[in-house]
mmCIF file of C-alpha atoms in Angstrom:
data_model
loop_
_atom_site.group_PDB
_atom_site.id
_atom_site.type_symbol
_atom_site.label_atom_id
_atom_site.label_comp_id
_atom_site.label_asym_id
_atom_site.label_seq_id
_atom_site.Cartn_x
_atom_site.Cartn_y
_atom_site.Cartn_z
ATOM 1 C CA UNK A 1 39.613 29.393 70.069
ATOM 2 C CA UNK A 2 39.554 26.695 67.587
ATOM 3 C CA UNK A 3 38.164 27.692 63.507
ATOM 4 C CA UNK A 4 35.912 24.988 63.513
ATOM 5 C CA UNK A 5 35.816 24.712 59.226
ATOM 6 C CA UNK A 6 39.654 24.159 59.448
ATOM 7 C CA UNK A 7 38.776 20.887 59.892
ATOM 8 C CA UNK A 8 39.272 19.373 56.288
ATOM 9 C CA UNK A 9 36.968 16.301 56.953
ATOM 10 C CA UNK A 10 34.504 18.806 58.480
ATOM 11 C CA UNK A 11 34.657 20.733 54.998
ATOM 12 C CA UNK A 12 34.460 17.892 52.537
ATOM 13 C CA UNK A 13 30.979 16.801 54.891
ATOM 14 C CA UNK A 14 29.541 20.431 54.109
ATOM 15 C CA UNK A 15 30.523 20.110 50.689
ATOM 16 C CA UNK A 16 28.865 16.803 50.134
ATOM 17 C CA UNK A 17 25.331 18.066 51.816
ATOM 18 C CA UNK A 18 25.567 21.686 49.724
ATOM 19 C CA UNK A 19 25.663 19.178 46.406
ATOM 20 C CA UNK A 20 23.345 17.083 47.368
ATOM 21 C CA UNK A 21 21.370 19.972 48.027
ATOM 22 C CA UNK A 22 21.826 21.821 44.983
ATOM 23 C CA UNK A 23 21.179 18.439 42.716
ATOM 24 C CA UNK A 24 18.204 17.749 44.297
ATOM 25 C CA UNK A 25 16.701 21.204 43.329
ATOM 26 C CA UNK A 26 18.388 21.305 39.770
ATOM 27 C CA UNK A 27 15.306 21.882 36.761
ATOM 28 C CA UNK A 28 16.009 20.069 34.145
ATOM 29 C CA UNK A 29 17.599 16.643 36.100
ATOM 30 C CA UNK A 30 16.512 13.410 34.598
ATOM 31 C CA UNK A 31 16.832 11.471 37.885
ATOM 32 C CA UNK A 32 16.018 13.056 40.570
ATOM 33 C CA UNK A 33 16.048 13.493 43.777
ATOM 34 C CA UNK A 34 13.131 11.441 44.483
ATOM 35 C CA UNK A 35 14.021 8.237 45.969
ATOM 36 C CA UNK A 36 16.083 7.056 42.985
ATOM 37 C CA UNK A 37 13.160 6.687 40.554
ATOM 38 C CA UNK A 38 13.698 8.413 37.150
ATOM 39 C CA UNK A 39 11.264 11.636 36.271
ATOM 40 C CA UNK A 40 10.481 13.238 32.169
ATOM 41 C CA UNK A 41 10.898 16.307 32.046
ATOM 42 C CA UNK A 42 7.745 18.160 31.335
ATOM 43 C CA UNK A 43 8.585 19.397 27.765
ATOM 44 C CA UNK A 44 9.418 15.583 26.716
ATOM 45 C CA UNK A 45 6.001 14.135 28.300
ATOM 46 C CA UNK A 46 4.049 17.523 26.490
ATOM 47 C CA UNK A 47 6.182 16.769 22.893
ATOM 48 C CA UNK A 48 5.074 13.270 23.322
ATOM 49 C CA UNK A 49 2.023 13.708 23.592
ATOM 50 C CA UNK A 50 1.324 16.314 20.959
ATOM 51 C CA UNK A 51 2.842 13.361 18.641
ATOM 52 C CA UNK A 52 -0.065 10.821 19.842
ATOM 53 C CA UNK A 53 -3.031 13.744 19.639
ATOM 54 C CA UNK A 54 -1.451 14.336 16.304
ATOM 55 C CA UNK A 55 -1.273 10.655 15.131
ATOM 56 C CA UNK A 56 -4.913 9.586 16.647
ATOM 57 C CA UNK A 57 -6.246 12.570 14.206
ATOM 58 C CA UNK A 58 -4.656 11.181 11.643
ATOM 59 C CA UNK A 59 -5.801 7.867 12.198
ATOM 60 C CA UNK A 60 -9.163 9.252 12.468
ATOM 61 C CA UNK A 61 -9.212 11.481 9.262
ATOM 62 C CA UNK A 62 -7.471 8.013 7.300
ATOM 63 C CA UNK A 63 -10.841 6.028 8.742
ATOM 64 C CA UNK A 64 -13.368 8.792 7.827
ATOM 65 C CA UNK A 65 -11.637 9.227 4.869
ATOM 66 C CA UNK A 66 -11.422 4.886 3.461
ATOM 67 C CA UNK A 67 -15.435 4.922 4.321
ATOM 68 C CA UNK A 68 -16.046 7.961 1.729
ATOM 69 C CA UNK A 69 -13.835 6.028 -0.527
ATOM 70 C CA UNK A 70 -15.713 2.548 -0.254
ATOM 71 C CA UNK A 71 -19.364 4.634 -0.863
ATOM 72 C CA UNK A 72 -17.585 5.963 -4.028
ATOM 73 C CA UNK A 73 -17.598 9.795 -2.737
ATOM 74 C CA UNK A 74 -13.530 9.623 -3.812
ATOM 75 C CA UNK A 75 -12.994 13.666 -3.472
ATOM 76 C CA UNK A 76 -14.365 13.713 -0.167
ATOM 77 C CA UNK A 77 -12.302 11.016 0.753
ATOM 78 C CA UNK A 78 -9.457 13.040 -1.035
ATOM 79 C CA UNK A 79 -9.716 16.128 1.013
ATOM 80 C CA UNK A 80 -9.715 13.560 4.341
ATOM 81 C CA UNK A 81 -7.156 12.002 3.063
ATOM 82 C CA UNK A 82 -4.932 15.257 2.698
ATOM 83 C CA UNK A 83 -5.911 16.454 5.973
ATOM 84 C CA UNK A 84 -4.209 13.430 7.393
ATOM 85 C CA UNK A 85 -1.466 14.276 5.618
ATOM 86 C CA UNK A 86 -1.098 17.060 7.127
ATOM 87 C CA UNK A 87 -1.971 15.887 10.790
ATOM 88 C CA UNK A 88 0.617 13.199 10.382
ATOM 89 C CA UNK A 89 3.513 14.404 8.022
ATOM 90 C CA UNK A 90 5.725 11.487 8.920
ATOM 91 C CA UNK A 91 3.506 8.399 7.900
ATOM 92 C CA UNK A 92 3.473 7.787 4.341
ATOM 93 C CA UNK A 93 -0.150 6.037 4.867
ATOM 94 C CA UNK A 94 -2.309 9.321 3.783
ATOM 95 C CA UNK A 95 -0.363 10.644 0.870
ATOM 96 C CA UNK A 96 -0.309 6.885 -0.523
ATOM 97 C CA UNK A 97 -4.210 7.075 -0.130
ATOM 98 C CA UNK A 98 -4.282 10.634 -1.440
ATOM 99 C CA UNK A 99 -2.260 9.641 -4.404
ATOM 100 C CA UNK A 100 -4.364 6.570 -5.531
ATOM 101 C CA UNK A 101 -7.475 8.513 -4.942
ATOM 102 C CA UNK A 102 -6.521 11.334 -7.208
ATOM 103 C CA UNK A 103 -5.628 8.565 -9.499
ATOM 104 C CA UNK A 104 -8.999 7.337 -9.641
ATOM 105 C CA UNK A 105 -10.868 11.212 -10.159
ATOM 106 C CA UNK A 106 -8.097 11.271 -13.414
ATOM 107 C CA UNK A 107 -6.006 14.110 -11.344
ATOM 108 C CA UNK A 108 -2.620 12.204 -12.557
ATOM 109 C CA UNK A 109 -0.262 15.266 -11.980
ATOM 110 C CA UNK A 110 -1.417 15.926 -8.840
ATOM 111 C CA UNK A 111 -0.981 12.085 -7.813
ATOM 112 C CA UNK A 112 2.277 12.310 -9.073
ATOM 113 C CA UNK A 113 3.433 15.166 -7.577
ATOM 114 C CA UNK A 114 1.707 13.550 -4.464
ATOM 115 C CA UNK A 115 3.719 10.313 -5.112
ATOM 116 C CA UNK A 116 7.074 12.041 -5.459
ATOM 117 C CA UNK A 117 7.027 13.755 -2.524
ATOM 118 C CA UNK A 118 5.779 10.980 -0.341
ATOM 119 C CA UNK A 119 8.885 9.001 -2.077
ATOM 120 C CA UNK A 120 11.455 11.455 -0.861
ATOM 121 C CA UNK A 121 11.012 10.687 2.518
ATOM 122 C CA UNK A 122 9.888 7.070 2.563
ATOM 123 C CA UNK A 123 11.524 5.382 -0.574
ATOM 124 C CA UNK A 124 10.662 2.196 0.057
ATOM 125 C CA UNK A 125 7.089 2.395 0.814
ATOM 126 C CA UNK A 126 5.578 -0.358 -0.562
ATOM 127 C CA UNK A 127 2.269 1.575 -0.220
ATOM 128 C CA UNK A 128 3.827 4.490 -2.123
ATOM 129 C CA UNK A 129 5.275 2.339 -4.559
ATOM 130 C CA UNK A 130 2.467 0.867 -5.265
ATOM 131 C CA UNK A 131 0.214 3.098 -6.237
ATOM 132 C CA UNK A 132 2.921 5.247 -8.620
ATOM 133 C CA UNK A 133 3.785 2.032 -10.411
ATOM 134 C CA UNK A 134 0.236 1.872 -11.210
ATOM 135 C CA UNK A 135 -0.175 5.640 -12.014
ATOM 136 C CA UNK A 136 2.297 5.227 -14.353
ATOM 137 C CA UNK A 137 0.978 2.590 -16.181
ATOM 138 C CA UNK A 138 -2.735 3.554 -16.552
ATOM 139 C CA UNK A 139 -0.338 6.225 -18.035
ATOM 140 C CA UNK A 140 0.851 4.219 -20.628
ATOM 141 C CA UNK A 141 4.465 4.353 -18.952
ATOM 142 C CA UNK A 142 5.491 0.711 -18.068
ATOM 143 C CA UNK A 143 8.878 1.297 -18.235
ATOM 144 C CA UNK A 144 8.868 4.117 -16.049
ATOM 145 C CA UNK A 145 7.112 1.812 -13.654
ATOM 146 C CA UNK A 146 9.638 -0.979 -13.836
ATOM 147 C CA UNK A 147 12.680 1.807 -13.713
ATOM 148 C CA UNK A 148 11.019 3.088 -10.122
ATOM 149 C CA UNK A 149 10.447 -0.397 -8.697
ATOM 150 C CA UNK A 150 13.385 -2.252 -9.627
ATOM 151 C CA UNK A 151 15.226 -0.362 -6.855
ATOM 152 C CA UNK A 152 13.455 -1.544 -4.483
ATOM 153 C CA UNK A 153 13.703 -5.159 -5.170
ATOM 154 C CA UNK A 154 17.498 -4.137 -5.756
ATOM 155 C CA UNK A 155 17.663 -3.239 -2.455
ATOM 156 C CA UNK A 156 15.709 -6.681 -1.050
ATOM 157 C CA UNK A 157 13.420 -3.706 -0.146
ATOM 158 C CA UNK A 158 10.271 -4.660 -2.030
ATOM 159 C CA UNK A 159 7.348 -6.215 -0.844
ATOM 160 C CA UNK A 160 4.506 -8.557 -2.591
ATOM 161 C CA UNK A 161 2.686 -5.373 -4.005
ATOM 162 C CA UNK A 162 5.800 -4.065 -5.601
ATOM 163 C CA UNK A 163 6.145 -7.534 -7.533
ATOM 164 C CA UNK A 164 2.445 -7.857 -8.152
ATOM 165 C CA UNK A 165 2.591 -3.785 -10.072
ATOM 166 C CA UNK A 166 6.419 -4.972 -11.878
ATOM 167 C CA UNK A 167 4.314 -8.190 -13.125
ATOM 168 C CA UNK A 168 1.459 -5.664 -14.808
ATOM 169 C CA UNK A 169 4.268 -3.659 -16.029
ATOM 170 C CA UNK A 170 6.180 -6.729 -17.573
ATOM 171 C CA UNK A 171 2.900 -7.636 -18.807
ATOM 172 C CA UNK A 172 1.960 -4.505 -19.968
ATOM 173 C CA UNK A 173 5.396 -4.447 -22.385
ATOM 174 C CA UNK A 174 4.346 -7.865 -23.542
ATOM 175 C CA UNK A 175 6.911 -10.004 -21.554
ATOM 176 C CA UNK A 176 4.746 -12.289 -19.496
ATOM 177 C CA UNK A 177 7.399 -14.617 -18.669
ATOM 178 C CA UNK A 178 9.124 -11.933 -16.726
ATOM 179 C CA UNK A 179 5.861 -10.506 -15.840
ATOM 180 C CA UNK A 180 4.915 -14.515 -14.030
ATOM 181 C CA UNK A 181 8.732 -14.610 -12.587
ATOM 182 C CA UNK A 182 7.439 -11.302 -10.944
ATOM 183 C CA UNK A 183 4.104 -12.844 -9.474
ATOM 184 C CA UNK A 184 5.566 -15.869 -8.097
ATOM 185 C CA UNK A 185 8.426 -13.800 -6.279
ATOM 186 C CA UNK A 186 5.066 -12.157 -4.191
ATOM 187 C CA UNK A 187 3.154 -15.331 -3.907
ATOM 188 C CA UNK A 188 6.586 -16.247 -2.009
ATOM 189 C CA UNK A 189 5.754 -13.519 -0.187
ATOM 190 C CA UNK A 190 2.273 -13.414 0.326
ATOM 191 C CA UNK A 191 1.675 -16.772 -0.788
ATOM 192 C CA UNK A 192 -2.187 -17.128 -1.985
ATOM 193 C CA UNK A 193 -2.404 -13.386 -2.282
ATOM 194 C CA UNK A 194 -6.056 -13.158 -4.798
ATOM 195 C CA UNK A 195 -4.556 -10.270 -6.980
ATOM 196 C CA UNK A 196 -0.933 -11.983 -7.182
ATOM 197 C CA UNK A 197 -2.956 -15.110 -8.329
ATOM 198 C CA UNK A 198 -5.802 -13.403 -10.456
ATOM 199 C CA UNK A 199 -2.927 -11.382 -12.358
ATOM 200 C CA UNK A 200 -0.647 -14.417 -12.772
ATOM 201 C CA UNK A 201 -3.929 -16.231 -14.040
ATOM 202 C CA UNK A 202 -4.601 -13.641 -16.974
ATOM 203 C CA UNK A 203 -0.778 -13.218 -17.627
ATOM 204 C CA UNK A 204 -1.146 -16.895 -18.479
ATOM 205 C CA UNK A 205 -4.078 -16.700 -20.877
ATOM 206 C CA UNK A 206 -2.465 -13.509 -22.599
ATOM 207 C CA UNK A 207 0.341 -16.575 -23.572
ATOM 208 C CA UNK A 208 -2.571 -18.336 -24.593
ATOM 209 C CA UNK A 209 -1.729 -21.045 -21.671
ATOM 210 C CA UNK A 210 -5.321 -20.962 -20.800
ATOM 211 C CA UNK A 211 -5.221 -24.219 -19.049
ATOM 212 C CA UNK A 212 -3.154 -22.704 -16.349
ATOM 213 C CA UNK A 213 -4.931 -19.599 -16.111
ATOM 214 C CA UNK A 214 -7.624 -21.288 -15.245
ATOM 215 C CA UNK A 215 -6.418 -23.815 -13.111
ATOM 216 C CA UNK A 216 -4.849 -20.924 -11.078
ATOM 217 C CA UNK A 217 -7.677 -18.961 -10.491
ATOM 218 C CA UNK A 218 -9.631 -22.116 -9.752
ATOM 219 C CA UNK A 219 -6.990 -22.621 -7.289
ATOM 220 C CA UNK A 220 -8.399 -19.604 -5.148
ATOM 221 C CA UNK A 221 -12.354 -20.576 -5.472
ATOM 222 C CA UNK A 222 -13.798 -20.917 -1.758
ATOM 223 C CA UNK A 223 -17.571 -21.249 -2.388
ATOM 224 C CA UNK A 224 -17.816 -17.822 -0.473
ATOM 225 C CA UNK A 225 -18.914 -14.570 -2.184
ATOM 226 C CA UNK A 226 -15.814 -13.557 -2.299
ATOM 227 C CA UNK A 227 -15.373 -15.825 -5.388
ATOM 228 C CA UNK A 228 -17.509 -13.468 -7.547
ATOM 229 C CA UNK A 229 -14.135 -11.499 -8.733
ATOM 230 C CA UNK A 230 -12.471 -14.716 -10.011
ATOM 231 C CA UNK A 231 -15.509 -16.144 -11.167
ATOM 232 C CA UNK A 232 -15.629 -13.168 -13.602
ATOM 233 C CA UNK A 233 -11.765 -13.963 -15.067
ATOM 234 C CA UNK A 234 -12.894 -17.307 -15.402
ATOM 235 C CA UNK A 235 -15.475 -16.687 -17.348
ATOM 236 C CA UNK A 236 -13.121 -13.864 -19.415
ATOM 237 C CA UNK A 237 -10.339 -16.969 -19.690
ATOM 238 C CA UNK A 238 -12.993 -19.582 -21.312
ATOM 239 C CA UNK A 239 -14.125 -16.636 -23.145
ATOM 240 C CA UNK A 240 -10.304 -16.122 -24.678
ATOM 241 C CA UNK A 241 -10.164 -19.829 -24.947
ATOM 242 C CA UNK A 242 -13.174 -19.882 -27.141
ATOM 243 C CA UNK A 243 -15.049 -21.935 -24.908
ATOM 244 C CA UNK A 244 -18.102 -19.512 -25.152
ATOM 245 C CA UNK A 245 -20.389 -22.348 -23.184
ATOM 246 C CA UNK A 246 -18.218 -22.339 -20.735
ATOM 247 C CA UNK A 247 -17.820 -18.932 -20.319
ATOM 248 C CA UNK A 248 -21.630 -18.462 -20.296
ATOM 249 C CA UNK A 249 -22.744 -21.096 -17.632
ATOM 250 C CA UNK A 250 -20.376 -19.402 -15.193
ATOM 251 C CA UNK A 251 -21.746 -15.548 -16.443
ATOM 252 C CA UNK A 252 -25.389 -16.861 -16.045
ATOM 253 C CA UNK A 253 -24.705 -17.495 -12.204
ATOM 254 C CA UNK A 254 -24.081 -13.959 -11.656
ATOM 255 C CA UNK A 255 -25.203 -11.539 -14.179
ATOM 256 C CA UNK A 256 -29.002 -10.984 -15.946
ATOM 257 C CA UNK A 257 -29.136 -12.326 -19.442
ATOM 258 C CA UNK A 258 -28.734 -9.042 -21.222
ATOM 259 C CA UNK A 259 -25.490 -8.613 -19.552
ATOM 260 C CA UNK A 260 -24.279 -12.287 -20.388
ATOM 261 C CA UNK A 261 -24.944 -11.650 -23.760
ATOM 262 C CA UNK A 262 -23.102 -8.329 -23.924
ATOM 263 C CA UNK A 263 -20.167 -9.763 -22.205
ATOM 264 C CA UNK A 264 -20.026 -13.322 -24.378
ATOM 265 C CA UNK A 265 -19.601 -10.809 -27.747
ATOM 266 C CA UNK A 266 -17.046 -8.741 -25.576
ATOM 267 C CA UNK A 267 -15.054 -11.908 -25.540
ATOM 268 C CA UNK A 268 -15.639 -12.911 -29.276
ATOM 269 C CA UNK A 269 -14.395 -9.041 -29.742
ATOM 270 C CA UNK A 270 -11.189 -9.530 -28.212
ATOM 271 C CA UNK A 271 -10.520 -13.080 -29.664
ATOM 272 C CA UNK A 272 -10.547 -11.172 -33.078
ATOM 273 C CA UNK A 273 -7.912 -8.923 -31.961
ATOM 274 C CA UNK A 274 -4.524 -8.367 -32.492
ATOM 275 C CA UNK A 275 -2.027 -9.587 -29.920
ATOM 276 C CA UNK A 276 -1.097 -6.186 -28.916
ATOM 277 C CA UNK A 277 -4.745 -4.835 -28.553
ATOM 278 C CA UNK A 278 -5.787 -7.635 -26.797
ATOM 279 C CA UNK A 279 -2.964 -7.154 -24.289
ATOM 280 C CA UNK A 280 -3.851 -3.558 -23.793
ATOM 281 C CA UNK A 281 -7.764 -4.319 -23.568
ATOM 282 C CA UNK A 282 -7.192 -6.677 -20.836
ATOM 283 C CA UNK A 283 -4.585 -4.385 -19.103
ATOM 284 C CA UNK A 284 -7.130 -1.788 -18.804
ATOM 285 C CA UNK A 285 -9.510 -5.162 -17.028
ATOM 286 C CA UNK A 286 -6.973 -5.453 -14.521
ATOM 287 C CA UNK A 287 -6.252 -1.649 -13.849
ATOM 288 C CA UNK A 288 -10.244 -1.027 -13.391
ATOM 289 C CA UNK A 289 -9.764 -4.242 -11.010
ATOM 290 C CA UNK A 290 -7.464 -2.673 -9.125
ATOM 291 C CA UNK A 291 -8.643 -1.528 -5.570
ATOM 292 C CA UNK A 292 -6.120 -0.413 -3.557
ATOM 293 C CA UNK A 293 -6.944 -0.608 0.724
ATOM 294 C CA UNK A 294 -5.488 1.786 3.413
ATOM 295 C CA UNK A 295 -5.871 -0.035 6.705
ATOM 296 C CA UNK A 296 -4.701 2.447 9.517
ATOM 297 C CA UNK A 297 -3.002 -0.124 10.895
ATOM 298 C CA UNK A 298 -0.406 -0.708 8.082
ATOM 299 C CA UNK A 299 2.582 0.190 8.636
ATOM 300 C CA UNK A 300 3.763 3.449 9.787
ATOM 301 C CA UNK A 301 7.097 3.434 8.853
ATOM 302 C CA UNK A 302 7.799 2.038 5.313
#
């Protein structure tokens, strides 16, 4: 009687069905044996997920968190912000917003050490960046500032808020040519950008070129309320000019009397300072200006 598996074809057949078989019932096969189409293995589709749950609370906490900020309640926004932190450890969005915040309550060492760490993953956030350069010189540390952004721009990594923070800085040391080169590099970047402009337009009267601070600034005015900002420089530029009228006539449009008068002999103040005083007095005008916005949809990544 004849072995029928002594066949060889007959063998290489049954070997052919057994691993088609086995394949199809394999666990962990990426393609499967389901009509070609491709299938995730469970783990991946429950890892992704947890990443989106995690990055939607996040997102959440960041929007609770900006509306405490914007009605002023800045350590309720500060423990939002930190718990976004924590939701989302890989975004450099929340710490940035943490960081600022704590600047603004006067917590500088915990900003920094906020700042530092968000830094060492992300170095080139321009978010991050941001707000340390301007930690650092409400801290009276300008060249700090300019030694932690110059990297960036080094690196062709910087963005328009990195320039507009190296032109306070530059400003700050009393080099407002440098400090204007650094404004117009992000106006080339984020060309009509209001606090690019409004900084570039006070750099400009701090040279005493008050023409051209005010023609800048004018060069911004859309009859909208958003004006009101720029109006106030204005005013502050006429006011450093010496044009008092001027200065008043625009003042009268937006404040009561009492404060027009108050601001009118702030301007005769500074007009009878020093150079350097002057510089730092309207430093500390553009620092208190300073407003910085964390829109959940920046980006993720920098």
């Amino acid at each position: 009687m004849r072995n029928k598996i002594e066949n060889p074809e007959s063998i290489r057949r049954h070997a052919s069905r057994l691993g088609a078989i086995f394949g199809c019932t394999a666990l962990l096969l990426v393609a499967a044996c389901n009509g070609g189409k491709e299938t995730v293995p469970e783990q991946a589709i429950s890892d992704d997920q947890a990443v989106m749950d995690q990055n939607e609370k996040a997102t959440q906490l960041m929007q609770i968190g900006n509306r405490l900020r914007e009605k002023g309640d800045l350590n309720g926004a500060a423990e939002l912000y930190q718990r976004a932190s924590r939701a989302d450890p890989n975004s450099p969005l929340p710490p940035a917003a943490l960081g600022d915040t704590l600047r603004l309550l006067g917590r500088h060492r915990e900003a920094e050490e906020v700042y530092t760490q968000v830094l060492s993953r992300h170095p080139y956030s321009g978010l991050a960046l941001q707000g340390y350069g301007i930690l650092l010189i409400a801290q009276d540390q300008p060249d700090a500032a300019i030694t932690l952004l110059v990297p960036a721009v080094d690196e062709d990594a910087a963005d328009h808020r990195v320039f507009n923070v190296l032109g306070i800085a530059y400003d700050a040391l009393g080099d407002h040519t440098e400090a204007q080169n650094q404004y117009l590099a992000g106006l080339g970047m984020a060309p009509g950008n209001r606090s690019l402009s409004n900084n570039m337009a006070l750099s400009l009267a701090l040279q005493e070129r008050y023409e051209a601070g005010v023609a800048q600034i004018e060069s911004l005015m859309t009859g909208t309320e958003a004006d009101k900002p720029l109006l106030h420089n204005l005013a502050l530029i006429y006011g450093l000019a010496g044009k008092i009228g001027d200065a008043g006539q625009i003042l009268r449009e937006l404040l009561p009397e009492p404060d027009v008068v108050n601001n009118l002999a702030y301007y005769q103040n500074l007009r009878s300072m020093e150079p350097d005083q002057r510089r730092a007095a309207i430093l500390d005008i553009i620092l208190k200006s300073i407003y910085l916005k964390f829109s959940t949809t920046e980006e993720k990544g920098a």
